[in-house]
Amino acid sequence: MLQQAPMMQNKASWWQTATAYQIYPRSFCDSNGDGIGDIPGIISKLDHLRDLGIGFVWLSPVFASPMADNGYDISDYRDIAPEFGTLADMDQLIAEARARGIGIVMDLVVNHTSDEHAWFQDARASRSSTFRDFYVWRDPAPDGGYPNDLQSHFGGPAWTLDEATGQYYLHLFDRKQPDLNWENPEVRKAVYEMMNWWFDRGIAGFRMDVIDLIAKEVDRGITADGPRLHDYLQEMHRETLAGRDVVTVGEAWSANLGNALLYSGRNRGELSMVFQFSHITAFLDPVHGKWKARPVDLRQLKGILNAWQKALAEDGWNSLFWSNHDLPRAVSTYGDDGEGRIASAKMLATVLHLMRGTPYIYQGEEIGMTNMTFDDISQFNDVEIRNNFTLQQDLGLSAAEFLAGANANGRDNARTPMQWTAGEAAGFTTGTPWLAVNPNHTEINVAADRANPKGIFEHYRKLARLRSDLPIISFGDYNAFAEDHPAVFAYARTLGPDRLAVVANFTGEQVAFDVPEGLAIAGRSLIASDAPRSGLSGRILLAPYEAFAILKD
Ligand code: TEU
Ligand code: CA
């Protein structure tokens, strides 16, 4: 029935037919009652991921860290934070995951270290330290002020004065996250050695934190997408990835349709794929960014996702995601986290997972977890929210408006503990959770959703299975339809003689949809959020958030 295009067979990589899952360890599962998720907790839940059909896990940082940014500030790349476990636990996680066919992808945070990393401790001890040049130091401006006006992504100046040595160091994030100086070959060598050390322990790849920032030229004000970026990535590939069957995904907020292929083009020798964010940044407020929530326009959203499908059709590879630990919950942003929660969660999953690329599920998405609503600013933990609270008020947002923005787009709202059961603390911990558990866990939890044959988990499980079974999903051509339709997301996939049509109603209203001629199809229902459909033609009525896929006979 289904055929592979002849050249596909040798070209395909395991991560092109895999479904990925992101674990934010602090909030996944706590094994010892200290309120913080940990590696033994993850191991105890591996069967959940195996049942879901996951091919690899992107594990947010578990390395030694003072946790100023929940582990994105690393003080030792070759050790595990004690609250998360030990190196022995990590080895066990890698082995137990592998035994279930799941690769562990670690988070490579090498744009910066923690200020408590031994390199920085040494570097700041004196101007003549051998590690001084591991970081980016500049003299004060003639008036003693900042070397230039570069701003931190977390708000405020990107420079902090080191009083003892009289120079400023650069930090594109928090002051506890000094930027590494990638122009120094010793830095690059140290990073590559560390990567190889982890590969030798059996990991399946790396997600690379803000990798588009490593090649900055600060004196020219360049931070993202610097001139030497692709030289560094090619060097990294030669020194670490070449010859290994691993997956790499670079986080690149600056990636665009014009430069995407430089990262993931098949003959570039760089990365497997990048996370690009055009579908996020398009909806940011020009003055207040994410802190002043803006509604998502479906036509614009489709335009962006369709353009990426097209741009990486012949070469390169897309990552597919609605959410992660920095972004709000998918169902709260793009669907309906009230009455239409289950239907819209399934709809969003259907649209995304049947595109060409590697889909990523953010923990809890597989049961339709929603954004947490906090009542007061003091309940937030995140450094980004805390820093921006005063800054945004200086820019004219009221405290109440900021709270609304933070509740819509803040990072903590999607970082609340995983909801395993309806019980105390959602079964996440027997102690006091580090961040409040969403009170809706009594209704929304893994146990309840998995017990429902029409639940969200079951829907995701089917999608992962379809992806591994049908090459058309990973490799078929993508054609957008009804691009101007304000309510419907529709596309077709083709591979050789095979054909697949996907239709989704993005609204909570019933919609009459005139099927475009090229999209009409008759065959068998592959998946449906509600009643299965086997044909598509003429005018059809779509139920609220209805989504389905039909495979041609
Ligand atoms: O995120 C990069 C990044 O730019 C985010 O901070 C983003 O700007 C913000 O969340 C959106 O408002 C990565 C990690 O994913 C994030 O968790 C880290 O805080 C950051 O890098 C620093 O390592
Ligand atoms: Ca714990």
Coordinates of C-alpha atoms and ligand atoms in Angstrom, one line a residue:
M1 CA 0.0 0.0 0.0
L2 CA 2.3 2.7 1.2
Q3 CA 5.6 3.1 -0.6
Q4 CA 8.8 4.9 0.1
A5 CA 10.2 7.2 -2.5
P6 CA 13.3 5.3 -3.8
M7 CA 16.0 7.6 -2.4
M8 CA 14.3 8.0 1.0
Q9 CA 15.5 4.7 2.3
N10 CA 19.1 5.6 2.7
K11 CA 18.5 9.3 3.4
A12 CA 16.2 8.9 6.3
S13 CA 17.5 9.4 9.9
W14 CA 15.9 8.0 13.0
W15 CA 15.0 11.4 14.3
Q16 CA 12.9 12.2 11.2
T17 CA 10.4 9.5 12.0
A18 CA 10.5 10.1 15.8
T19 CA 8.2 12.1 18.0
A20 CA 10.1 14.1 20.7
Y21 CA 9.1 15.0 24.2
Q22 CA 10.5 17.8 26.4
I23 CA 11.0 17.2 30.1
Y24 CA 11.5 20.2 32.4
P25 CA 13.0 18.1 35.2
R26 CA 12.2 20.5 38.1
S27 CA 8.5 20.0 37.4
F28 CA 8.2 16.4 36.1
C29 CA 8.3 14.0 39.0
D30 CA 9.7 14.2 42.5
S31 CA 11.0 10.9 43.9
N32 CA 12.1 12.0 47.4
G33 CA 9.5 14.5 48.6
D34 CA 11.7 17.6 48.6
G35 CA 9.2 19.3 46.2
I36 CA 11.7 19.3 43.2
G37 CA 11.4 16.9 40.3
D38 CA 14.5 14.7 39.8
I39 CA 16.1 12.0 37.7
P40 CA 14.9 9.0 39.7
G41 CA 11.4 10.6 39.2
I42 CA 11.9 10.7 35.5
I43 CA 13.0 7.0 35.4
S44 CA 9.9 6.1 37.3
K45 CA 7.8 7.6 34.5
L46 CA 9.6 6.2 31.4
D47 CA 6.8 3.8 30.8
H48 CA 4.5 6.7 30.3
L49 CA 6.8 8.0 27.5
R50 CA 7.2 4.5 26.0
D51 CA 3.4 4.1 25.9
L52 CA 3.2 7.5 24.2
G53 CA 5.6 6.3 21.5
I54 CA 8.4 8.8 22.1
G55 CA 11.6 8.4 20.2
F56 CA 13.7 10.9 22.1
V57 CA 13.5 13.1 25.1
W58 CA 14.9 16.6 25.2
L59 CA 15.9 17.0 28.9
S60 CA 16.1 20.6 30.0
P61 CA 19.4 21.1 32.0
V62 CA 20.1 18.8 35.0
F63 CA 23.8 19.9 35.4
A64 CA 25.3 21.4 38.5
S65 CA 23.9 24.9 38.9
P66 CA 23.0 27.5 41.5
M67 CA 19.6 27.6 39.7
A68 CA 19.4 31.4 39.1
D69 CA 17.6 30.4 35.8
N70 CA 16.5 26.9 36.8
G71 CA 19.6 25.2 35.4
Y72 CA 20.3 27.4 32.4
D73 CA 23.2 28.7 34.5
I74 CA 25.6 25.8 34.7
S75 CA 28.4 25.7 37.2
D76 CA 29.8 22.2 36.2
Y77 CA 29.0 20.6 32.8
R78 CA 30.3 17.3 34.0
D79 CA 28.2 16.9 37.1
I80 CA 24.5 16.7 38.0
A81 CA 22.8 19.1 40.3
P82 CA 22.3 17.3 43.7
E83 CA 18.6 18.2 43.7
F84 CA 18.2 16.3 40.5
G85 CA 20.4 13.3 41.4
T86 CA 23.9 12.0 40.6
L87 CA 25.9 11.0 37.5
A88 CA 25.0 7.4 38.3
D89 CA 21.3 8.3 38.2
M90 CA 21.9 10.0 34.8
D91 CA 23.7 6.9 33.5
Q92 CA 20.7 4.8 34.7
L93 CA 18.3 7.2 33.0
I94 CA 20.2 6.9 29.7
A95 CA 20.2 3.1 29.9
E96 CA 16.6 2.6 31.0
A97 CA 15.4 5.0 28.3
R98 CA 17.5 3.2 25.7
A99 CA 15.9 -0.1 26.8
R100 CA 12.5 1.4 25.9
G101 CA 13.8 2.7 22.5
I102 CA 14.1 6.3 23.8
G103 CA 17.2 8.5 23.3
I104 CA 18.1 11.1 25.8
V105 CA 19.0 14.5 24.4
M106 CA 20.7 16.9 26.8
D107 CA 20.5 20.6 26.9
L108 CA 23.8 22.3 25.8
V109 CA 24.0 25.7 27.4
V110 CA 27.2 27.1 26.1
N111 CA 26.4 30.7 25.2
H112 CA 27.1 31.4 28.9
T113 CA 28.0 29.6 32.1
S114 CA 27.0 30.3 35.7
D115 CA 29.1 33.0 37.4
E116 CA 29.8 30.2 39.9
H117 CA 31.5 28.0 37.2
A118 CA 35.2 27.5 38.1
W119 CA 36.1 29.2 34.8
F120 CA 34.4 32.4 35.7
Q121 CA 35.6 32.2 39.3
D122 CA 39.1 32.1 38.0
A123 CA 38.5 34.6 35.3
R124 CA 37.2 37.3 37.7
A125 CA 40.0 36.7 40.2
S126 CA 42.5 38.8 38.2
R127 CA 42.9 40.4 34.8
S128 CA 45.9 38.0 34.2
S129 CA 43.9 34.8 34.8
T130 CA 44.3 32.2 32.1
F131 CA 40.5 32.0 32.0
R132 CA 40.0 35.8 31.8
D133 CA 39.6 35.5 28.0
F134 CA 37.0 32.7 28.4
Y135 CA 34.5 35.6 29.0
V136 CA 33.8 38.9 27.4
W137 CA 35.3 41.8 29.4
R138 CA 35.3 45.5 28.4
D139 CA 36.6 48.7 30.1
P140 CA 34.0 51.1 31.4
A141 CA 33.0 54.0 29.1
P142 CA 35.0 57.2 29.8
D143 CA 32.3 58.3 32.2
G144 CA 32.6 55.0 34.1
G145 CA 29.3 53.8 32.6
Y146 CA 28.4 50.7 30.5
P147 CA 30.7 49.9 27.6
N148 CA 27.7 50.1 25.3
D149 CA 23.9 49.9 25.4
L150 CA 23.5 46.2 24.8
Q151 CA 20.5 44.9 26.8
S152 CA 19.9 41.6 28.6
H153 CA 17.1 39.4 27.3
F154 CA 15.8 39.4 30.9
G155 CA 15.7 43.2 31.0
G156 CA 18.3 45.8 31.9
P157 CA 21.9 46.3 30.8
A158 CA 23.8 43.3 29.5
W159 CA 26.9 44.4 31.4
T160 CA 27.8 44.1 35.1
L161 CA 30.9 45.8 36.6
D162 CA 33.3 43.5 38.4
E163 CA 34.4 45.9 41.0
A164 CA 37.6 44.0 42.0
T165 CA 39.1 44.1 38.5
G166 CA 37.5 47.3 37.2
Q167 CA 35.9 45.8 34.0
Y168 CA 32.4 45.0 32.9
Y169 CA 31.5 41.4 31.9
L170 CA 28.8 40.7 29.3
H171 CA 25.7 38.7 30.1
L172 CA 23.0 38.5 27.5
F173 CA 20.8 37.0 30.2
D174 CA 21.0 37.3 34.0
R175 CA 24.1 38.8 35.7
K176 CA 24.6 35.3 37.0
Q177 CA 25.0 34.0 33.4
P178 CA 28.2 35.5 32.0
D179 CA 28.6 35.0 28.3
L180 CA 31.5 32.8 27.1
N181 CA 33.9 34.2 24.5
W182 CA 33.6 31.9 21.5
E183 CA 36.4 33.8 19.7
N184 CA 38.7 32.1 22.1
P185 CA 39.7 28.7 20.6
E186 CA 40.3 27.3 24.1
V187 CA 36.6 27.9 24.9
R188 CA 35.5 26.0 21.8
K189 CA 37.9 23.2 22.6
A190 CA 36.6 22.9 26.2
V191 CA 33.0 22.8 24.9
Y192 CA 33.7 20.1 22.3
E193 CA 35.6 17.9 24.9
M194 CA 32.6 18.2 27.2
M195 CA 30.2 17.3 24.4
N196 CA 32.2 14.2 23.5
W197 CA 32.4 13.2 27.2
W198 CA 28.6 13.2 27.2
F199 CA 28.3 11.4 23.9
D200 CA 30.6 8.7 25.3
R201 CA 28.1 8.2 28.1
G202 CA 25.5 7.3 25.6
I203 CA 23.3 10.4 25.0
A204 CA 21.4 10.7 21.7
G205 CA 22.1 14.3 21.0
F206 CA 21.9 17.9 22.2
R207 CA 19.4 20.7 22.2
M208 CA 21.5 23.8 21.9
D209 CA 20.4 26.7 24.0
V210 CA 20.5 30.1 22.2
I211 CA 23.0 28.7 19.7
D212 CA 22.5 31.7 17.4
L213 CA 24.1 34.0 20.0
I214 CA 27.5 32.4 20.3
A215 CA 29.2 34.3 17.5
K216 CA 28.6 37.8 18.8
E217 CA 30.6 40.9 18.0
V218 CA 29.8 43.1 20.9
D219 CA 31.7 46.1 19.8
R220 CA 29.6 46.2 16.6
G221 CA 26.4 45.6 18.6
I222 CA 26.0 42.2 17.0
T223 CA 24.7 39.4 19.2
A224 CA 22.5 37.1 17.2
D225 CA 23.5 35.4 13.9
G226 CA 27.1 36.8 14.0
P227 CA 29.5 36.4 11.1
R228 CA 31.4 33.4 12.4
L229 CA 28.3 31.5 13.6
H230 CA 28.3 28.9 10.9
D231 CA 32.1 28.4 11.1
Y232 CA 31.7 27.5 14.7
L233 CA 28.8 25.2 14.1
Q234 CA 30.8 23.4 11.3
E235 CA 33.8 23.2 13.6
M236 CA 31.6 21.8 16.3
H237 CA 30.2 19.2 13.9
R238 CA 33.7 18.1 12.8
E239 CA 34.9 17.8 16.4
T240 CA 31.9 16.2 18.0
L241 CA 29.0 15.1 15.8
A242 CA 30.7 13.8 12.7
G243 CA 30.3 10.0 12.5
R244 CA 27.8 9.8 15.4
D245 CA 24.2 8.9 14.7
V246 CA 22.8 11.7 16.9
V247 CA 20.2 14.4 16.7
T248 CA 20.9 18.1 17.3
V249 CA 18.4 20.9 17.5
G250 CA 19.6 24.5 17.9
E251 CA 17.5 27.1 19.6
A252 CA 17.6 30.1 17.2
W253 CA 15.3 33.0 17.8
S254 CA 16.9 34.8 14.9
A255 CA 16.5 32.0 12.4
N256 CA 14.4 33.1 9.4
L257 CA 13.3 31.7 6.0
G258 CA 16.5 33.2 4.5
N259 CA 19.0 31.6 6.8
A260 CA 17.3 28.4 8.0
L261 CA 19.0 26.2 5.5
L262 CA 22.4 27.3 6.7
Y263 CA 21.8 25.4 9.9
S264 CA 20.1 22.2 8.7
G265 CA 21.0 21.9 5.0
R266 CA 22.0 18.3 4.5
N267 CA 25.4 19.1 3.1
R268 CA 26.2 21.9 5.5
G269 CA 27.6 19.7 8.3
E270 CA 25.9 21.7 11.1
L271 CA 22.7 20.7 12.9
S272 CA 19.8 18.3 12.3
M273 CA 17.3 21.2 12.8
V274 CA 16.6 24.4 14.6
F275 CA 13.8 25.7 16.8
Q276 CA 12.7 28.8 15.0
F277 CA 10.2 31.2 16.5
S278 CA 8.6 33.2 13.8
H279 CA 5.2 31.9 14.7
I280 CA 5.8 33.3 18.2
T281 CA 7.5 36.6 17.5
A282 CA 4.8 37.6 15.0
F283 CA 2.4 38.0 17.8
L284 CA 4.5 40.0 20.2
D285 CA 3.6 43.6 21.2
P286 CA 6.1 46.1 19.5
V287 CA 6.7 47.9 22.8
H288 CA 6.0 45.5 25.6
G289 CA 6.8 42.2 23.9
K290 CA 5.2 39.2 25.5
W291 CA 4.1 41.2 28.5
K292 CA 1.2 42.7 26.7
A293 CA -0.7 39.7 25.3
R294 CA -1.9 39.9 21.8
P295 CA -4.4 37.5 20.2
V296 CA -3.2 35.0 17.6
D297 CA -4.5 35.6 14.0
L298 CA -5.1 32.3 12.3
R299 CA -4.4 33.5 8.8
Q300 CA -1.1 34.9 9.9
L301 CA -0.2 31.8 11.9
K302 CA -0.9 29.6 8.9
G303 CA 1.0 31.8 6.6
I304 CA 4.1 31.5 8.8
L305 CA 3.9 27.7 9.3
N306 CA 3.1 27.1 5.6
A307 CA 6.0 29.2 4.6
W308 CA 8.4 27.2 6.7
Q309 CA 7.0 23.9 5.3
K310 CA 7.8 25.3 1.9
A311 CA 11.2 26.7 2.6
L312 CA 12.5 23.4 4.0
A313 CA 10.7 21.2 1.5
E314 CA 13.8 20.1 -0.6
D315 CA 16.5 20.4 2.0
G316 CA 16.8 21.1 5.7
W317 CA 14.4 19.9 8.3
N318 CA 11.7 21.6 10.5
S319 CA 11.1 21.2 14.2
L320 CA 7.4 21.4 15.0
F321 CA 6.2 22.7 18.4
W322 CA 3.5 24.8 20.0
S323 CA 5.0 25.2 23.4
N324 CA 8.1 24.7 25.6
H325 CA 9.3 25.8 29.0
D326 CA 9.7 29.4 27.8
L327 CA 6.3 29.6 26.2
P328 CA 2.7 29.5 27.3
R329 CA 0.6 26.3 27.2
A330 CA -0.6 25.4 23.7
V331 CA -4.2 24.9 24.5
S332 CA -4.4 28.2 26.4
T333 CA -2.8 30.2 23.5
Y334 CA -4.1 28.6 20.3
G335 CA -7.1 26.6 21.5
D336 CA -9.6 26.8 24.4
D337 CA -8.6 25.9 27.9
G338 CA -12.2 25.9 29.1
E339 CA -15.0 24.0 27.6
G340 CA -13.3 23.2 24.3
R341 CA -10.1 22.0 26.0
I342 CA -10.0 18.4 24.9
A343 CA -11.3 19.0 21.4
S344 CA -8.9 21.9 20.8
A345 CA -5.9 20.0 22.3
K346 CA -6.5 17.2 19.8
M347 CA -7.0 19.6 17.0
L348 CA -3.7 21.4 17.7
A349 CA -1.9 18.0 17.9
T350 CA -3.4 16.8 14.6
V351 CA -2.4 20.0 12.7
L352 CA 1.2 20.0 14.0
H353 CA 2.1 16.3 14.1
L354 CA 1.0 15.6 10.5
M355 CA 3.3 18.3 9.1
R356 CA 6.8 17.5 7.7
G357 CA 9.4 17.9 10.5
T358 CA 10.1 16.5 13.9
P359 CA 7.3 17.2 16.4
Y360 CA 8.1 18.1 20.1
I361 CA 5.6 17.5 22.9
Y362 CA 6.1 19.7 25.9
Q363 CA 5.5 17.8 29.2
G364 CA 1.8 17.9 30.1
E365 CA 0.7 18.9 26.6
E366 CA -0.2 15.2 26.0
I367 CA -3.0 15.6 28.6
G368 CA -3.9 19.2 27.6
M369 CA -2.5 20.9 30.6
T370 CA -3.4 24.6 30.7
N371 CA -1.7 27.8 31.7
M372 CA -1.7 28.4 35.5
T373 CA -3.2 31.7 36.6
F374 CA -1.3 33.4 39.4
D375 CA -3.1 36.0 41.6
D376 CA -0.2 38.0 42.7
I377 CA 3.3 38.8 41.4
S378 CA 4.9 37.4 44.5
Q379 CA 3.8 33.9 43.5
F380 CA 6.1 33.8 40.5
N381 CA 9.5 32.3 40.7
D382 CA 11.0 33.1 37.2
V383 CA 13.9 35.5 36.9
E384 CA 12.5 36.8 33.6
I385 CA 9.2 37.7 35.2
R386 CA 10.7 39.2 38.3
N387 CA 13.1 41.4 36.3
N388 CA 10.5 42.6 34.0
F389 CA 7.9 43.5 36.6
T390 CA 9.5 46.9 37.4
L391 CA 11.0 47.4 33.9
Q392 CA 7.6 47.1 32.2
Q393 CA 6.0 49.5 34.6
D394 CA 8.6 52.0 33.7
L395 CA 7.6 51.5 30.1
G396 CA 4.0 52.3 31.0
L397 CA 2.2 49.0 31.8
S398 CA 0.3 49.0 35.0
A399 CA 0.9 46.3 37.6
A400 CA -2.4 44.7 36.8
E401 CA -1.7 44.7 33.0
F402 CA 1.7 43.2 33.7
L403 CA 0.1 40.4 35.8
A404 CA -2.4 39.7 32.9
G405 CA 0.5 39.6 30.4
A406 CA 2.6 37.3 32.7
N407 CA -0.4 35.0 33.2
A408 CA -0.8 34.8 29.4
N409 CA 2.8 34.4 28.4
G410 CA 5.0 34.1 31.5
R411 CA 7.3 31.1 31.7
D412 CA 6.1 29.9 35.2
N413 CA 2.6 29.5 33.8
A414 CA 3.7 26.5 31.8
R415 CA 6.3 25.3 34.4
T416 CA 3.9 24.2 37.1
P417 CA 4.3 20.6 38.2
M418 CA 3.2 17.8 35.9
Q419 CA -0.3 16.7 36.8
W420 CA -0.2 12.9 37.3
T421 CA -3.2 12.3 39.5
A422 CA -6.2 14.0 41.0
G423 CA -4.6 13.6 44.5
E424 CA -2.5 15.7 46.7
A425 CA 0.0 17.9 44.8
A426 CA -1.2 16.1 41.6
G427 CA 1.0 13.1 42.5
F428 CA 4.0 15.2 41.6
T429 CA 5.5 15.2 45.1
T430 CA 4.7 14.0 48.6
G431 CA 6.1 17.2 49.9
T432 CA 5.6 20.9 49.1
P433 CA 6.0 21.6 45.4
W434 CA 8.6 24.3 44.4
L435 CA 6.0 26.0 42.3
A436 CA 2.3 25.9 42.9
V437 CA 0.4 23.0 41.3
N438 CA -2.5 24.0 39.1
P439 CA -5.8 23.5 41.1
N440 CA -7.3 22.1 38.0
H441 CA -5.3 18.9 38.5
T442 CA -8.4 17.4 40.1
E443 CA -9.8 17.2 36.6
I444 CA -6.8 17.4 34.3
N445 CA -4.3 14.7 35.1
V446 CA -2.5 11.7 33.5
A447 CA -4.5 9.1 35.2
A448 CA -7.9 10.5 34.2
D449 CA -6.8 11.3 30.6
R450 CA -5.2 8.0 30.0
A451 CA -8.4 6.2 31.3
N452 CA -10.4 8.0 28.6
P453 CA -10.3 6.2 25.2
K454 CA -11.2 9.5 23.6
G455 CA -8.7 11.4 25.7
I456 CA -5.8 13.6 24.5
F457 CA -3.0 11.1 25.4
E458 CA -4.6 8.5 23.2
H459 CA -4.7 11.0 20.4
Y460 CA -1.1 11.9 20.7
R461 CA -0.2 8.2 21.0
K462 CA -2.0 7.6 17.7
L463 CA -0.2 10.5 16.0
A464 CA 3.2 9.2 17.1
R465 CA 2.4 5.7 15.9
L466 CA 1.2 7.1 12.5
R467 CA 4.4 9.0 12.1
S468 CA 6.6 6.0 12.7
D469 CA 4.4 3.8 10.5
L470 CA 3.7 6.0 7.5
P471 CA 6.6 7.5 5.6
I472 CA 4.2 10.0 4.0
I473 CA 4.0 11.8 7.3
S474 CA 7.7 12.3 7.7
F475 CA 8.7 12.6 4.1
G476 CA 5.7 13.5 1.9
D477 CA 5.4 16.8 0.1
Y478 CA 3.3 19.5 1.8
N479 CA 0.7 21.6 0.1
A480 CA -1.3 24.3 1.9
F481 CA -5.0 24.9 1.1
A482 CA -7.6 27.5 2.0
E483 CA -4.8 29.8 3.1
D484 CA -7.1 32.8 3.4
H485 CA -9.8 31.0 5.3
P486 CA -10.2 32.6 8.8
A487 CA -11.2 29.5 10.6
V488 CA -9.8 26.4 8.9
F489 CA -6.3 25.0 8.7
A490 CA -6.0 22.6 5.7
Y491 CA -3.2 20.9 3.9
A492 CA -2.4 17.8 1.8
R493 CA 0.6 15.5 1.9
T494 CA 1.8 13.4 -1.0
L495 CA 4.4 10.7 -1.4
G496 CA 4.6 8.8 -4.6
P497 CA 1.0 7.5 -5.2
D498 CA 0.0 8.1 -1.6
R499 CA -2.1 11.1 -0.6
L500 CA -3.2 12.5 2.8
A501 CA -5.5 15.4 3.6
V502 CA -5.7 17.2 6.9
V503 CA -8.5 19.6 7.9
A504 CA -8.9 21.4 11.2
N505 CA -11.4 23.9 12.5
F506 CA -9.4 26.3 14.7
T507 CA -12.5 27.8 16.3
G508 CA -15.1 26.9 18.9
E509 CA -17.9 27.5 16.4
Q510 CA -19.4 25.2 13.8
V511 CA -17.9 26.1 10.4
A512 CA -19.2 25.5 6.9
F513 CA -16.2 24.7 4.8
D514 CA -16.1 24.6 1.0
V515 CA -13.5 22.0 0.2
P516 CA -11.1 23.3 -2.4
E517 CA -11.0 21.1 -5.4
G518 CA -7.4 20.0 -5.0
L519 CA -8.0 18.9 -1.4
A520 CA -10.9 16.6 -2.1
I521 CA -10.2 13.0 -1.2
A522 CA -11.8 9.6 -0.5
G523 CA -10.2 6.9 1.6
R524 CA -9.9 5.9 5.2
S525 CA -9.9 7.9 8.3
L526 CA -6.4 8.0 9.8
I527 CA -7.2 10.0 12.9
A528 CA -10.1 12.2 14.0
S529 CA -10.7 14.4 17.0
D530 CA -14.3 13.3 16.9
A531 CA -16.3 11.1 14.5
P532 CA -14.1 9.5 11.8
R533 CA -14.4 10.8 8.3
S534 CA -13.5 8.9 5.1
G535 CA -14.4 11.4 2.4
L536 CA -13.9 15.1 1.8
S537 CA -15.6 17.0 -1.0
G538 CA -18.2 19.8 -1.6
R539 CA -19.4 21.7 1.4
I540 CA -18.8 20.1 4.8
L541 CA -19.8 21.2 8.3
L542 CA -17.0 21.1 10.8
A543 CA -17.8 20.8 14.5
P544 CA -16.1 23.1 16.9
Y545 CA -12.4 22.3 16.9
E546 CA -12.9 19.3 14.7
A547 CA -9.8 18.0 13.1
F548 CA -9.2 14.9 11.0
A549 CA -6.9 13.2 8.5
I550 CA -7.9 11.0 5.6
L551 CA -5.6 8.7 3.7
K552 CA -6.4 8.0 0.0
D553 CA -7.3 4.4 -0.8
Ligands
TEU1 O1 15.9 30.8 26.0 C1 16.4 31.9 25.2 C2 15.6 33.0 25.2 O2 15.9 34.0 24.5 C3 14.4 33.1 26.2 O3 14.9 33.6 27.4 C4 13.4 33.9 25.6 O4 13.9 35.2 25.2 C5 12.3 34.2 26.6 O5 12.0 33.0 27.3 C6 11.1 34.6 25.8 O6 10.5 35.6 26.5 C7 16.8 29.9 26.4 C8 16.2 28.9 27.4 O7 15.2 28.2 26.7 C9 15.7 29.7 28.5 O8 14.9 28.9 29.4 C10 16.8 30.3 29.2 O9 16.4 31.2 30.3 C11 17.7 31.2 28.3 O10 17.9 30.5 27.1 C12 19.0 31.4 28.9 O11 19.8 30.3 29.0
CA2 CA 13.2 15.6 44.5

